[in-house]
PDB file of C-alpha atoms and ligand atoms in Angstrom:
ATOM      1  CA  UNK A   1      21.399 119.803 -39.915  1.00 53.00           C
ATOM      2  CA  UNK A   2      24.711 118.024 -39.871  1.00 54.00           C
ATOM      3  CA  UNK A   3      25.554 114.219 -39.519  1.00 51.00           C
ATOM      4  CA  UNK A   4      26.850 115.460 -35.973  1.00 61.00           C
ATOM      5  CA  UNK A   5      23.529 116.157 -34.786  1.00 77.00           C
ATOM      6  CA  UNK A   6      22.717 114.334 -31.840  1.00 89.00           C
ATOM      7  CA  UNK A   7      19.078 112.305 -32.028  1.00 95.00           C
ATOM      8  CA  UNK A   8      16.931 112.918 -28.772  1.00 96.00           C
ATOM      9  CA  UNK A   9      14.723 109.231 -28.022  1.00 98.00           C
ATOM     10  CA  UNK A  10      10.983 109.847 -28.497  1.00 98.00           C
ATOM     11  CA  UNK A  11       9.630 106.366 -28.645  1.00 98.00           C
ATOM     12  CA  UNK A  12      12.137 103.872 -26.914  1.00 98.00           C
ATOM     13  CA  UNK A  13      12.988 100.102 -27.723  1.00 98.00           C
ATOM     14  CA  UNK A  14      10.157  98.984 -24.819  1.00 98.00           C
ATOM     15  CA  UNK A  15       7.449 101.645 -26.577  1.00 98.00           C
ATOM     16  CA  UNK A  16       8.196 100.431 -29.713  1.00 98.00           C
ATOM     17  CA  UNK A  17       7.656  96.554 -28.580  1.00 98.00           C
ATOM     18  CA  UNK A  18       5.015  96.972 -27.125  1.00 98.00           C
ATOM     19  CA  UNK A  19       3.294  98.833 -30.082  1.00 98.00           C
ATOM     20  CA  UNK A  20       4.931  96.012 -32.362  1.00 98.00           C
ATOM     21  CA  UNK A  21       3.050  93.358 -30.265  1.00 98.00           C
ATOM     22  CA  UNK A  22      -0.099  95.582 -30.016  1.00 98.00           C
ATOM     23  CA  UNK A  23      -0.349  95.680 -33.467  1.00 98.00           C
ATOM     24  CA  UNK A  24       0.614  92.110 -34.487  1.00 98.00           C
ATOM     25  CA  UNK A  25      -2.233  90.734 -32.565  1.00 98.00           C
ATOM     26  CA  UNK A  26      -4.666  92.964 -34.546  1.00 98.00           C
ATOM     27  CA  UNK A  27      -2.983  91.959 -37.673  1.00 98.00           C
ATOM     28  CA  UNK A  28      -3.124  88.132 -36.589  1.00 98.00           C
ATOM     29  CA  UNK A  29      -6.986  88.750 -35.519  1.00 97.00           C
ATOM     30  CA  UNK A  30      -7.687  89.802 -39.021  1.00 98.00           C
ATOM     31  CA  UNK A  31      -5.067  87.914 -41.138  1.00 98.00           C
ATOM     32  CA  UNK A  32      -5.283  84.402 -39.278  1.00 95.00           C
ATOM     33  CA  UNK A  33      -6.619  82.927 -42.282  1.00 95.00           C
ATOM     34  CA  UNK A  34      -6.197  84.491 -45.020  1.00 97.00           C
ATOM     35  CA  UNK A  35      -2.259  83.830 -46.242  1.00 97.00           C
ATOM     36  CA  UNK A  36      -1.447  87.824 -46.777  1.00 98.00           C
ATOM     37  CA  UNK A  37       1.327  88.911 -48.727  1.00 98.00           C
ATOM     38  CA  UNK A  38       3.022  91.862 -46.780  1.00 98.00           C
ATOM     39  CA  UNK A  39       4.860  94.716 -48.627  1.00 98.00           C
ATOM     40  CA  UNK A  40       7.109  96.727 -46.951  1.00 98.00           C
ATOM     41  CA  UNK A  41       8.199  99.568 -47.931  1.00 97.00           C
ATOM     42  CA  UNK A  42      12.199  99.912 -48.262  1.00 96.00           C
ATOM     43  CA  UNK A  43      14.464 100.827 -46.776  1.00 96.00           C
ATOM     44  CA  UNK A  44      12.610 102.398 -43.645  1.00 97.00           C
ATOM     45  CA  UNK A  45      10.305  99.735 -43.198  1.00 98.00           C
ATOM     46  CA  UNK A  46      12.930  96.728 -43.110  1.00 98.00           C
ATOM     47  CA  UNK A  47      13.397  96.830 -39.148  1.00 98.00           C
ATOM     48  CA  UNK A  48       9.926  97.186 -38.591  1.00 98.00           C
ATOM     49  CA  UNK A  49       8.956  94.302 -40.656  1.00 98.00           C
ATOM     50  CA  UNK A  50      11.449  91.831 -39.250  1.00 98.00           C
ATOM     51  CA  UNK A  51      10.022  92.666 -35.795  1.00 98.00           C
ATOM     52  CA  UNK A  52       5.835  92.202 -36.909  1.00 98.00           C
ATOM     53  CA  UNK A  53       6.435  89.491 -38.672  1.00 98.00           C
ATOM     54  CA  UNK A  54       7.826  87.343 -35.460  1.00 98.00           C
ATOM     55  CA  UNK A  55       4.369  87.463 -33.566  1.00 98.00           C
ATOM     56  CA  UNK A  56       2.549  86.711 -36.778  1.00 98.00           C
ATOM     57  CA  UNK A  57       2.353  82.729 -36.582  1.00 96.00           C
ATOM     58  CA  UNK A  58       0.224  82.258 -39.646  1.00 97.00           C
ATOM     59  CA  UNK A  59       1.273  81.582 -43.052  1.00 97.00           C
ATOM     60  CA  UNK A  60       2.146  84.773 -44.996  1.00 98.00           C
ATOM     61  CA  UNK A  61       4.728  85.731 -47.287  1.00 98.00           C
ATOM     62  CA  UNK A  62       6.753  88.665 -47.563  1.00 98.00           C
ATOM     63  CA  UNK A  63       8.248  91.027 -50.496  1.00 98.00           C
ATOM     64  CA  UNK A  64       9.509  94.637 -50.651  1.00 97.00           C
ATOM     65  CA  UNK A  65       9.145  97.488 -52.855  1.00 97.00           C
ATOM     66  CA  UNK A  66      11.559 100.822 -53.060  1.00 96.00           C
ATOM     67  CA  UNK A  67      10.250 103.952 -53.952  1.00 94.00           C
ATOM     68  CA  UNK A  68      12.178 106.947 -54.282  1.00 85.00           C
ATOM     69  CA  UNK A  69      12.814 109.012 -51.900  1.00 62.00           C
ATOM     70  CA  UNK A  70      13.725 112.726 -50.608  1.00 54.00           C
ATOM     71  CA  UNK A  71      16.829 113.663 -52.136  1.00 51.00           C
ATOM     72  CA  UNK A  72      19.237 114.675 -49.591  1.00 48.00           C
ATOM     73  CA  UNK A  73      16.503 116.420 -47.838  1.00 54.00           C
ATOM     74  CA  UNK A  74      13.573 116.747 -45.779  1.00 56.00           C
ATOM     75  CA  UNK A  75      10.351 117.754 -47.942  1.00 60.00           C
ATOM     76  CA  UNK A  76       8.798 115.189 -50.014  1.00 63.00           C
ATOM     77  CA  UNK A  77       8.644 116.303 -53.705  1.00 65.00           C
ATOM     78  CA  UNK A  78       5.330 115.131 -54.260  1.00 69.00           C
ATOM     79  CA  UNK A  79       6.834 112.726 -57.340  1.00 80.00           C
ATOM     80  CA  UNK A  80       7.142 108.671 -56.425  1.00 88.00           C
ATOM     81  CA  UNK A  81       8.758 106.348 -58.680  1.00 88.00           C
ATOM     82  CA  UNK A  82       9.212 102.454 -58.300  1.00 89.00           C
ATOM     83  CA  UNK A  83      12.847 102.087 -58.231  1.00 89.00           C
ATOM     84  CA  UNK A  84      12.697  98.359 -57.039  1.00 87.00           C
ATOM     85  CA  UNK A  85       9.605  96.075 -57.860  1.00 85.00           C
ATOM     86  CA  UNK A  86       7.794  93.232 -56.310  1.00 91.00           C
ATOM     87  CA  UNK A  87       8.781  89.422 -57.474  1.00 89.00           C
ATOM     88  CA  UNK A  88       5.272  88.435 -56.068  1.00 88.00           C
ATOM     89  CA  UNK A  89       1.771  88.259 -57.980  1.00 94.00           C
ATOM     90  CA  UNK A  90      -0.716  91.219 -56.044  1.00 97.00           C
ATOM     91  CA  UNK A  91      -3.681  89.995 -58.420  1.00 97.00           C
ATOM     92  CA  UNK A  92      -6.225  88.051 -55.771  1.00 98.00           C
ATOM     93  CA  UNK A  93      -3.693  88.422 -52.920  1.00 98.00           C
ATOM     94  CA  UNK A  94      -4.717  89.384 -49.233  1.00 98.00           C
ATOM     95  CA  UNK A  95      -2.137  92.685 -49.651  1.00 98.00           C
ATOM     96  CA  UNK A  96      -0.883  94.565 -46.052  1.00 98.00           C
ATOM     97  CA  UNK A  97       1.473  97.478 -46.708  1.00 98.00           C
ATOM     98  CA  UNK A  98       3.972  97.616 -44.190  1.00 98.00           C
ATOM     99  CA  UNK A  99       5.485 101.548 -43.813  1.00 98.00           C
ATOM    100  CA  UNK A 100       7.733 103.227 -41.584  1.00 98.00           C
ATOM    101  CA  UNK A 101       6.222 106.882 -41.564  1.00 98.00           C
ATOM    102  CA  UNK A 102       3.469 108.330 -43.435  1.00 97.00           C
ATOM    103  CA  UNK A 103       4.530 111.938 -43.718  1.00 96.00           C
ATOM    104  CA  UNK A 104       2.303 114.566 -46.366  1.00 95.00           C
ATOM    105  CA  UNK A 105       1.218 110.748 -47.282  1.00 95.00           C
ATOM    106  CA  UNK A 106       1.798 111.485 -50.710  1.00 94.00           C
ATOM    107  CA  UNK A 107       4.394 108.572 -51.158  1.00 94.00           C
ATOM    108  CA  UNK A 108       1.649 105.984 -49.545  1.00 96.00           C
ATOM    109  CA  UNK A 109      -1.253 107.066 -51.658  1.00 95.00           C
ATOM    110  CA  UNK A 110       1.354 106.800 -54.851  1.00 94.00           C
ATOM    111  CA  UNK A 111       1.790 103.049 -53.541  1.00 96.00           C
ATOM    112  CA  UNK A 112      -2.057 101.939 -52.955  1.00 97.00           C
ATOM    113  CA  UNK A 113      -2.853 103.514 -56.112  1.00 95.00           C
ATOM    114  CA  UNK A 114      -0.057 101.643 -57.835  1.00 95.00           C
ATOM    115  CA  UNK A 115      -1.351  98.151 -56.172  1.00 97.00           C
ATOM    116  CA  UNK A 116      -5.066  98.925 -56.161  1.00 98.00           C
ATOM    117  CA  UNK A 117      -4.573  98.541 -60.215  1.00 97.00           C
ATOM    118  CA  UNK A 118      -2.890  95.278 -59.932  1.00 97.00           C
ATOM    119  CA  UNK A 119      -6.435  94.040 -58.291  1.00 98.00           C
ATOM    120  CA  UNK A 120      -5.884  92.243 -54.994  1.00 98.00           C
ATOM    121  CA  UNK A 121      -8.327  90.891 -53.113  1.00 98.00           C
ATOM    122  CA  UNK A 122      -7.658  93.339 -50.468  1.00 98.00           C
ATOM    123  CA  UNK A 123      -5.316  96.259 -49.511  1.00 98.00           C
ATOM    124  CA  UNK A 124      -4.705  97.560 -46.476  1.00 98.00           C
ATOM    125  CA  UNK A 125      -1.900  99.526 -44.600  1.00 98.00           C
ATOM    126  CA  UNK A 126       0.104  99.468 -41.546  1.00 98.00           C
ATOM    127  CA  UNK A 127       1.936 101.952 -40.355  1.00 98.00           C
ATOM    128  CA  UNK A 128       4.516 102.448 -37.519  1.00 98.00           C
ATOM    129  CA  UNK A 129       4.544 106.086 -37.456  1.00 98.00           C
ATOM    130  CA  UNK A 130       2.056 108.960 -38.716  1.00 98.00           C
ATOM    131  CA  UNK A 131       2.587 112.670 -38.825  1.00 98.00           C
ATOM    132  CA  UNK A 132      -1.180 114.038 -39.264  1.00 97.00           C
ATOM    133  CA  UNK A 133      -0.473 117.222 -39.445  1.00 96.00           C
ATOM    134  CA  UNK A 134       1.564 116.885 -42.207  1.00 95.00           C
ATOM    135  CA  UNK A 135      -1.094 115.109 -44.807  1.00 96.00           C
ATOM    136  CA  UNK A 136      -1.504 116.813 -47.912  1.00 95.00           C
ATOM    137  CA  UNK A 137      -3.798 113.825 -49.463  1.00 95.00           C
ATOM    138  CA  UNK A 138      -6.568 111.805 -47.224  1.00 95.00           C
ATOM    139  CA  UNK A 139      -4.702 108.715 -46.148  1.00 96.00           C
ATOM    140  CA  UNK A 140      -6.554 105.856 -44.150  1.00 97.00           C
ATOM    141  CA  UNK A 141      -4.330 103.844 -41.752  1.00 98.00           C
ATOM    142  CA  UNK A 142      -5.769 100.740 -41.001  1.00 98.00           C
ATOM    143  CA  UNK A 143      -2.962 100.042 -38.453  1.00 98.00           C
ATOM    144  CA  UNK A 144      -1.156 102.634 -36.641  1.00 98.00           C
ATOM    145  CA  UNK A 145       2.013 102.333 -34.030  1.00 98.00           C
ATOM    146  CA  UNK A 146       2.777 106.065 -33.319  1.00 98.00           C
ATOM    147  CA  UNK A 147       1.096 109.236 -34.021  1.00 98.00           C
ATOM    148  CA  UNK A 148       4.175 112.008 -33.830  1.00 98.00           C
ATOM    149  CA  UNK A 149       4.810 115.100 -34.036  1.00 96.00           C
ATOM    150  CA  UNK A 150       5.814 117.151 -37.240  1.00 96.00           C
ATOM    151  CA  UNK A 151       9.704 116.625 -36.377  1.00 96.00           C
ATOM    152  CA  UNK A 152      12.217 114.896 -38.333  1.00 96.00           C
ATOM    153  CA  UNK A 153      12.663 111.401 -37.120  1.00 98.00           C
ATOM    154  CA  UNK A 154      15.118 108.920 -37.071  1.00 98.00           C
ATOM    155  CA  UNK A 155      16.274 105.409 -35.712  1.00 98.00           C
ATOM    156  CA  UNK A 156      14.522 101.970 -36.088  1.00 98.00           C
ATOM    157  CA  UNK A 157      14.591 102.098 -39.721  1.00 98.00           C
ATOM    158  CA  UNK A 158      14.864 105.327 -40.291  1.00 98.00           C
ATOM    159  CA  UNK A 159      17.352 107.517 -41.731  1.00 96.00           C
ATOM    160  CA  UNK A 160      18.950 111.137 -42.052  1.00 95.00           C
ATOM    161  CA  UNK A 161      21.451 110.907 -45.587  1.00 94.00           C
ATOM    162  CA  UNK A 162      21.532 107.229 -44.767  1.00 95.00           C
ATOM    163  CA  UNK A 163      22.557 107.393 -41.543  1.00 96.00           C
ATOM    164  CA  UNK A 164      20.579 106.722 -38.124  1.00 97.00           C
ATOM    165  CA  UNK A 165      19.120 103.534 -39.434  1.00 98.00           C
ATOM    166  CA  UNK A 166      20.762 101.494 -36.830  1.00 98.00           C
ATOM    167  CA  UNK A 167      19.416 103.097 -33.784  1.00 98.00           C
ATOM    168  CA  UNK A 168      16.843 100.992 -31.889  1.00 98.00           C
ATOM    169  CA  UNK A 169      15.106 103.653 -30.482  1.00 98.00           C
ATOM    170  CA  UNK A 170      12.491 105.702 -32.489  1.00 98.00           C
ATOM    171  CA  UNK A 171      14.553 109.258 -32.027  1.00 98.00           C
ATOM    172  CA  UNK A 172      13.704 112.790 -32.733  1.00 97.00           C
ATOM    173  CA  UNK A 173      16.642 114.911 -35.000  1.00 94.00           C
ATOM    174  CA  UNK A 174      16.834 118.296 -33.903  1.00 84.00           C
ATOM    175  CA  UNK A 175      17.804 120.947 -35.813  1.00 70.00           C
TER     176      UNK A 175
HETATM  177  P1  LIG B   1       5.430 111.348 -47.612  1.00 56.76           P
HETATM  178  O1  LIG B   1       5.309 111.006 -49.058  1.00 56.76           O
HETATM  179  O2  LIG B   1       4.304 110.790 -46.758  1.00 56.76           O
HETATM  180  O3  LIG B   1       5.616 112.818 -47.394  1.00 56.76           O
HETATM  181  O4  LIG B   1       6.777 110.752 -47.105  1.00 56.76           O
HETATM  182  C1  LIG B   1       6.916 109.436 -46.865  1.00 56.76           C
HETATM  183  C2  LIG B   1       8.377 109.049 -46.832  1.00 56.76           C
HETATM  184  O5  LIG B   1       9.237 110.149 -46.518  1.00 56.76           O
HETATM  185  C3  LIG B   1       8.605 108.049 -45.742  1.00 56.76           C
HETATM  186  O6  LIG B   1       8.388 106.743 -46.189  1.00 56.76           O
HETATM  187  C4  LIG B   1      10.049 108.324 -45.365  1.00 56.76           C
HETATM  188  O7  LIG B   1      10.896 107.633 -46.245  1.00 56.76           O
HETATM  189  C5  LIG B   1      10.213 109.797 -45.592  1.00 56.76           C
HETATM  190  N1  LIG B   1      10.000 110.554 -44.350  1.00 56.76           N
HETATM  191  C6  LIG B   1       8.955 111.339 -44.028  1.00 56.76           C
HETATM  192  N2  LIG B   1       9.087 111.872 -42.805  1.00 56.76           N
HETATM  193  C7  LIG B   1      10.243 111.377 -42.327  1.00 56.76           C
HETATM  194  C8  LIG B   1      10.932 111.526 -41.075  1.00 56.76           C
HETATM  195  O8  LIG B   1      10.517 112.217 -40.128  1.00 56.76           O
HETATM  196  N3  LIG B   1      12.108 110.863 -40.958  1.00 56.76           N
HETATM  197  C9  LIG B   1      12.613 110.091 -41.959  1.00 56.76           C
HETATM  198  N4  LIG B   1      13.771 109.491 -41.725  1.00 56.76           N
HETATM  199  N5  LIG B   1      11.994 109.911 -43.137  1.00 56.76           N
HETATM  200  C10 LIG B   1      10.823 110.546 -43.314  1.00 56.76           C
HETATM  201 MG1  LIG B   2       9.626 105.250 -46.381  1.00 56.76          MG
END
């Protein structure tokens, strides 16, 4: 795959609003309340979150985690490490995991393992994107933009070696 490679749109900027919206007013139905603290995951999930976040009108807060990530290429090693920590307490918190892809959801079940022993009140996870076929571990998606194909995706977020991120369409990288 080179950086040449030219990214094909799969989901486009009106899919992906719509979806945004679709899935804000389930999170607002649920969340009204309760003062959640949403984690997204960087960097993939930062476009994404800056989107949800505008059709929540509720009090909330917001604070991101980075795990690492494929090296350089496309197959997830199966090993997660927190290479950027939360500043916020999780202990008694409403807690909704914001993520950009779940892929063999490996990374994901790392991450609600990893706040499950920090004891919130409740954990839950959004995602904008799921590749089913690709799960390895059982992963429960409590809210779900996209299910897609097992391609390599990029755009909203999302990157190939960094690049792609800026594209606002969700786009499929072709080999
Ligand atoms: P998993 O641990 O579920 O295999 O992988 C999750 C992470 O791998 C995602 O958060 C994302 O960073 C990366 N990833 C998985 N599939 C894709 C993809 O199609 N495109 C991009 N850009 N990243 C992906
Ligand atoms: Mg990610």
């Amino acid at each position: 795959m080179s950086a040449q490679a030219n990214p094909q749109v799969l989901f486009d900027r009106q899919d992906i609003a719509a979806a945004v919206r679709k899935l804000a007013a389930e999170i607002s139905k649920d969340y009204q309340s309760k003062s959640p603290l949403l984690i997204g995951v960087l960097k993939g999930s930062f476009m994404f979150m800056a989107d949800i976040i505008r059709f929540l009108d509720f009090p909330l807060e917001v604070d991101f985690i980075r795990l690492s990530s494929y090296a350089r290429g496309t197959e997830s090693s199966g090993k997660v490490n927190v290479v950027q920590g939360l500043h916020s307490q999780v202990r008694g918190r409403e807690v909704l995991v914001i993520e950009d892809i779940i892929d063999t959801g490996l990374t994901i079940a790392f991450l609600l393992d990893y706040l499950q022993k920090k004891r919130p009140a409740s954990l839950k996870l959004c995602a904008l994107t799921d590749k089913p076929s690709r799960h390895r571990v059982p992963v429960t998606i409590d809210y779900l933009g996209f299910t897609v194909p097992d391609k390599f995706l990029v755009g909203y977020g999302l990157d190939w070696d960094e690049k792609f991120r800026n594209l606002p369409d969700i786009c499929v990288l072709e080999e």
